[in-house]
Amino acid sequence: MLAAIQVKRVTKSFGAKRALDNVTLTVPEGHIFGFLGPNGAGKTTMIRCLMDYMRVSHGAISILGRDARTESAALKREIGYLSSDMQLHPNWSARTHLNFMGGIEGRGRTAELVRKFNLDLKPKVRDLSSGNKQKLAIILAFVGNPKLLIMDEPTRGLDPLLQNQLYDLLRDFAAQGGTVFLSSHNLAEVQQLCDNVAVIREGKVVAAEAMTDILQLRVHLVNAVAAKVIDQADFKLKDVEVIGGSGKNISLKVRGKIDPVIKALAKYNLTDLEVTHAALEDVFMEYYQN
């Protein structure tokens, strides 16, 4: 599978501080890739390096098979960009913004998206709500029919209905061969939308996996009920934590393989057993606590 974005051993330093520390990432074409971490972890710095608004201290970035630095101008014609702090002209209307950008790059899906998001084009930006400003910024990212969308916190200011409309739009974009690089600290959003996810902590990528893998292989939650009292000492196993229960009930958090827990439970006459995959938030906290 071809890579839409390839980041190789990228470091970005500000004096003695490393905002990005030896980051390596591969974003496959046609995928929605989630870049996850709390504020200050390095997400926005990475995006600015991808866009060549900020030069890396060490390492290399290629986008759509081309060098992100030497071919920056050409690449920007194929990238739709949504900043976390999009600067719109306060005295221009939404229509003026779209006419200006469309005159440079071509209108693409502008008319369709204006209808989809029910955006009034007449008011000046200074009179728009934060949600309508975000709608305009999203539509501007699609001007020119980009091959790649790079989006920093795209659902900021959107109500749940509009968030779902954006999710559908991004899924459709990827289904048609486009690629999305999505920065977010919204765990539920990333879990619902993304095919792959990378977790960044203090400038270092601590996990980069397919969403199915990060959910299914990392943490299981086990709740069991037996016909007799369960001895919790039977579950002092590697990567197993007793998180609740007493008497005939026990709740466990299992990191990695679940087979040893199932074998330990087999000695009990179970009346109920529930095994679930941890939500992304639980998996995320595992990385941060460890």
Short mmCIF file of N, CA, C and O in Angstrom, two decimals, residues 26-88:
data_model
loop_
_atom_site.label_atom_id
_atom_site.label_comp_id
_atom_site.label_asym_id
_atom_site.label_seq_id
_atom_site.Cartn_x
_atom_site.Cartn_y
_atom_site.Cartn_z
N THR A 26 3.85 6.47 9.18
CA THR A 26 3.42 6.19 7.81
C THR A 26 1.90 6.28 7.76
O THR A 26 1.21 5.62 8.54
N VAL A 27 1.40 7.11 6.85
CA VAL A 27 -0.05 7.28 6.67
C VAL A 27 -0.42 6.69 5.31
O VAL A 27 -0.04 7.24 4.28
N PRO A 28 -1.14 5.56 5.27
CA PRO A 28 -1.48 4.94 3.99
C PRO A 28 -2.48 5.76 3.19
O PRO A 28 -3.35 6.44 3.76
N GLU A 29 -2.36 5.69 1.87
CA GLU A 29 -3.34 6.36 1.00
C GLU A 29 -4.73 5.76 1.22
O GLU A 29 -4.89 4.56 1.46
N GLY A 30 -5.74 6.63 1.16
CA GLY A 30 -7.11 6.18 1.28
C GLY A 30 -7.57 5.89 2.69
O GLY A 30 -8.66 5.36 2.88
N HIS A 31 -6.75 6.25 3.68
CA HIS A 31 -7.09 5.99 5.07
C HIS A 31 -7.37 7.30 5.81
O HIS A 31 -6.94 8.38 5.40
N ILE A 32 -8.11 7.17 6.91
CA ILE A 32 -8.27 8.28 7.85
C ILE A 32 -7.36 7.96 9.03
O ILE A 32 -7.55 6.96 9.72
N PHE A 33 -6.38 8.81 9.23
CA PHE A 33 -5.33 8.57 10.22
C PHE A 33 -5.50 9.55 11.38
O PHE A 33 -5.51 10.76 11.19
N GLY A 34 -5.64 9.01 12.58
CA GLY A 34 -5.81 9.85 13.76
C GLY A 34 -4.49 10.08 14.48
O GLY A 34 -3.76 9.12 14.75
N PHE A 35 -4.20 11.32 14.77
CA PHE A 35 -3.00 11.70 15.50
C PHE A 35 -3.46 12.23 16.85
O PHE A 35 -4.02 13.32 16.95
N LEU A 36 -3.25 11.44 17.88
CA LEU A 36 -3.95 11.61 19.14
C LEU A 36 -2.98 12.00 20.25
O LEU A 36 -1.91 11.42 20.38
N GLY A 37 -3.40 12.95 21.07
CA GLY A 37 -2.60 13.34 22.22
C GLY A 37 -3.20 14.56 22.88
O GLY A 37 -3.98 15.28 22.26
N PRO A 38 -2.85 14.81 24.14
CA PRO A 38 -3.39 15.99 24.83
C PRO A 38 -2.75 17.26 24.32
O PRO A 38 -1.79 17.24 23.53
N ASN A 39 -3.29 18.38 24.73
CA ASN A 39 -2.71 19.67 24.36
C ASN A 39 -1.26 19.73 24.82
O ASN A 39 -0.93 19.34 25.94
N GLY A 40 -0.38 20.20 23.92
CA GLY A 40 1.03 20.33 24.26
C GLY A 40 1.87 19.10 23.96
O GLY A 40 3.08 19.10 24.19
N ALA A 41 1.24 18.05 23.41
CA ALA A 41 1.98 16.81 23.15
C ALA A 41 2.85 16.88 21.90
O ALA A 41 3.78 16.11 21.74
N GLY A 42 2.52 17.82 20.98
CA GLY A 42 3.28 17.95 19.73
C GLY A 42 2.45 17.81 18.48
O GLY A 42 2.99 17.82 17.37
N LYS A 43 1.13 17.69 18.61
CA LYS A 43 0.27 17.46 17.45
C LYS A 43 0.34 18.61 16.45
O LYS A 43 0.56 18.41 15.26
N THR A 44 0.12 19.82 16.94
CA THR A 44 0.11 20.98 16.03
C THR A 44 1.48 21.23 15.44
O THR A 44 1.60 21.61 14.26
N THR A 45 2.54 21.03 16.21
CA THR A 45 3.89 21.18 15.67
C THR A 45 4.12 20.22 14.51
O THR A 45 4.67 20.59 13.47
N MET A 46 3.65 18.97 14.66
CA MET A 46 3.79 18.00 13.57
C MET A 46 3.05 18.45 12.33
O MET A 46 3.58 18.37 11.21
N ILE A 47 1.86 18.96 12.50
CA ILE A 47 1.07 19.42 11.36
C ILE A 47 1.75 20.59 10.67
O ILE A 47 1.81 20.67 9.43
N ARG A 48 2.30 21.51 11.43
CA ARG A 48 2.98 22.66 10.81
C ARG A 48 4.24 22.22 10.07
O ARG A 48 4.59 22.83 9.05
N CYS A 49 4.88 21.17 10.54
CA CYS A 49 6.02 20.63 9.80
C CYS A 49 5.56 19.94 8.52
O CYS A 49 6.22 20.06 7.47
N LEU A 50 4.44 19.23 8.57
CA LEU A 50 3.90 18.61 7.36
C LEU A 50 3.60 19.67 6.30
O LEU A 50 3.86 19.46 5.11
N MET A 51 3.06 20.79 6.74
CA MET A 51 2.69 21.85 5.81
C MET A 51 3.86 22.74 5.42
O MET A 51 3.72 23.65 4.61
N ASP A 52 5.04 22.49 6.00
CA ASP A 52 6.25 23.29 5.76
C ASP A 52 6.08 24.74 6.22
O ASP A 52 6.73 25.64 5.72
N TYR A 53 5.19 24.94 7.16
CA TYR A 53 5.10 26.24 7.82
C TYR A 53 6.19 26.35 8.89
O TYR A 53 6.48 27.44 9.38
N MET A 54 6.72 25.21 9.23
CA MET A 54 7.78 25.12 10.23
C MET A 54 8.77 24.08 9.73
O MET A 54 8.38 23.00 9.28
N ARG A 55 10.05 24.38 9.73
CA ARG A 55 11.07 23.48 9.22
C ARG A 55 11.55 22.54 10.32
O ARG A 55 11.79 22.97 11.45
N VAL A 56 11.71 21.27 9.97
CA VAL A 56 12.17 20.29 10.95
C VAL A 56 13.65 20.54 11.26
O VAL A 56 14.40 21.07 10.43
N SER A 57 14.06 20.18 12.47
CA SER A 57 15.47 20.29 12.85
C SER A 57 16.28 19.15 12.28
O SER A 57 17.43 19.32 11.85
N HIS A 58 15.69 17.94 12.27
CA HIS A 58 16.33 16.74 11.72
C HIS A 58 15.24 15.86 11.14
O HIS A 58 14.09 15.92 11.55
N GLY A 59 15.61 15.01 10.18
CA GLY A 59 14.67 14.06 9.62
C GLY A 59 14.12 14.53 8.29
O GLY A 59 14.53 15.55 7.73
N ALA A 60 13.15 13.77 7.76
CA ALA A 60 12.59 14.06 6.44
C ALA A 60 11.11 13.72 6.41
O ALA A 60 10.64 12.82 7.10
N ILE A 61 10.37 14.47 5.58
CA ILE A 61 8.94 14.24 5.39
C ILE A 61 8.67 14.18 3.89
O ILE A 61 9.09 15.07 3.15
N SER A 62 7.95 13.14 3.45
CA SER A 62 7.47 13.10 2.08
C SER A 62 5.95 13.01 2.10
O SER A 62 5.37 12.34 2.96
N ILE A 63 5.34 13.73 1.17
CA ILE A 63 3.88 13.77 1.06
C ILE A 63 3.51 13.49 -0.39
O ILE A 63 4.05 14.13 -1.31
N LEU A 64 2.62 12.52 -0.59
CA LEU A 64 2.19 12.12 -1.93
C LEU A 64 3.40 11.82 -2.81
O LEU A 64 3.43 12.13 -4.00
N GLY A 65 4.42 11.23 -2.20
CA GLY A 65 5.60 10.80 -2.92
C GLY A 65 6.61 11.88 -3.22
O GLY A 65 7.60 11.64 -3.93
N ARG A 66 6.41 13.10 -2.64
CA ARG A 66 7.33 14.21 -2.92
C ARG A 66 7.85 14.81 -1.63
O ARG A 66 7.21 14.70 -0.58
N ASP A 67 9.00 15.43 -1.72
CA ASP A 67 9.62 16.04 -0.55
C ASP A 67 8.79 17.22 -0.07
O ASP A 67 8.50 18.15 -0.83
N ALA A 68 8.42 17.17 1.21
CA ALA A 68 7.52 18.19 1.76
C ALA A 68 8.15 19.56 1.83
O ALA A 68 7.45 20.57 1.89
N ARG A 69 9.47 19.62 1.80
CA ARG A 69 10.15 20.91 1.89
C ARG A 69 10.45 21.48 0.50
O ARG A 69 10.06 22.59 0.19
N THR A 70 11.11 20.70 -0.34
CA THR A 70 11.55 21.23 -1.63
C THR A 70 10.38 21.39 -2.60
O THR A 70 10.46 22.20 -3.53
N GLU A 71 9.31 20.63 -2.40
CA GLU A 71 8.15 20.74 -3.29
C GLU A 71 6.92 21.25 -2.55
O GLU A 71 5.78 20.94 -2.90
N SER A 72 7.17 22.07 -1.56
CA SER A 72 6.11 22.57 -0.69
C SER A 72 5.03 23.31 -1.47
O SER A 72 3.83 23.08 -1.28
N ALA A 73 5.41 24.22 -2.36
CA ALA A 73 4.43 25.03 -3.09
C ALA A 73 3.53 24.16 -3.96
O ALA A 73 2.29 24.33 -3.96
N ALA A 74 4.11 23.21 -4.67
CA ALA A 74 3.31 22.32 -5.53
C ALA A 74 2.39 21.45 -4.69
O ALA A 74 1.22 21.22 -5.06
N LEU A 75 2.87 20.95 -3.57
CA LEU A 75 2.06 20.08 -2.73
C LEU A 75 0.86 20.80 -2.14
O LEU A 75 -0.21 20.20 -1.98
N LYS A 76 1.01 22.08 -1.85
CA LYS A 76 -0.10 22.81 -1.25
C LYS A 76 -1.30 22.88 -2.17
O LYS A 76 -2.43 23.09 -1.72
N ARG A 77 -1.11 22.70 -3.47
CA ARG A 77 -2.23 22.68 -4.40
C ARG A 77 -3.00 21.36 -4.32
O ARG A 77 -4.09 21.26 -4.86
N GLU A 78 -2.42 20.36 -3.66
CA GLU A 78 -3.07 19.05 -3.55
C GLU A 78 -3.48 18.72 -2.12
O GLU A 78 -3.96 17.63 -1.85
N ILE A 79 -3.27 19.67 -1.21
CA ILE A 79 -3.60 19.47 0.20
C ILE A 79 -4.69 20.44 0.63
O ILE A 79 -4.60 21.65 0.38
N GLY A 80 -5.71 19.91 1.27
CA GLY A 80 -6.70 20.75 1.94
C GLY A 80 -6.31 20.85 3.40
O GLY A 80 -6.14 19.83 4.08
N TYR A 81 -6.17 22.07 3.90
CA TYR A 81 -5.63 22.29 5.25
C TYR A 81 -6.64 22.99 6.12
O TYR A 81 -7.25 24.00 5.72
N LEU A 82 -6.82 22.47 7.31
CA LEU A 82 -7.67 23.11 8.32
C LEU A 82 -6.85 23.30 9.58
O LEU A 82 -6.49 22.34 10.25
N SER A 83 -6.56 24.54 9.91
CA SER A 83 -5.79 24.86 11.10
C SER A 83 -6.70 24.84 12.33
O SER A 83 -7.91 25.06 12.24
N SER A 84 -6.08 24.61 13.48
CA SER A 84 -6.84 24.68 14.74
C SER A 84 -7.19 26.11 15.10
O SER A 84 -8.08 26.35 15.92
N ASP A 85 -6.49 27.07 14.51
CA ASP A 85 -6.78 28.49 14.78
C ASP A 85 -6.87 29.25 13.45
O ASP A 85 -6.17 30.21 13.22
N MET A 86 -7.76 28.75 12.57
CA MET A 86 -7.93 29.31 11.24
C MET A 86 -8.18 30.82 11.31
O MET A 86 -9.04 31.29 12.04
N GLN A 87 -7.39 31.57 10.56
CA GLN A 87 -7.52 33.02 10.53
C GLN A 87 -8.33 33.43 9.30
O GLN A 87 -7.87 33.29 8.17
N LEU A 88 -9.53 33.88 9.51
CA LEU A 88 -10.41 34.34 8.44
C LEU A 88 -10.50 35.87 8.49
O LEU A 88 -10.38 36.46 9.56
#
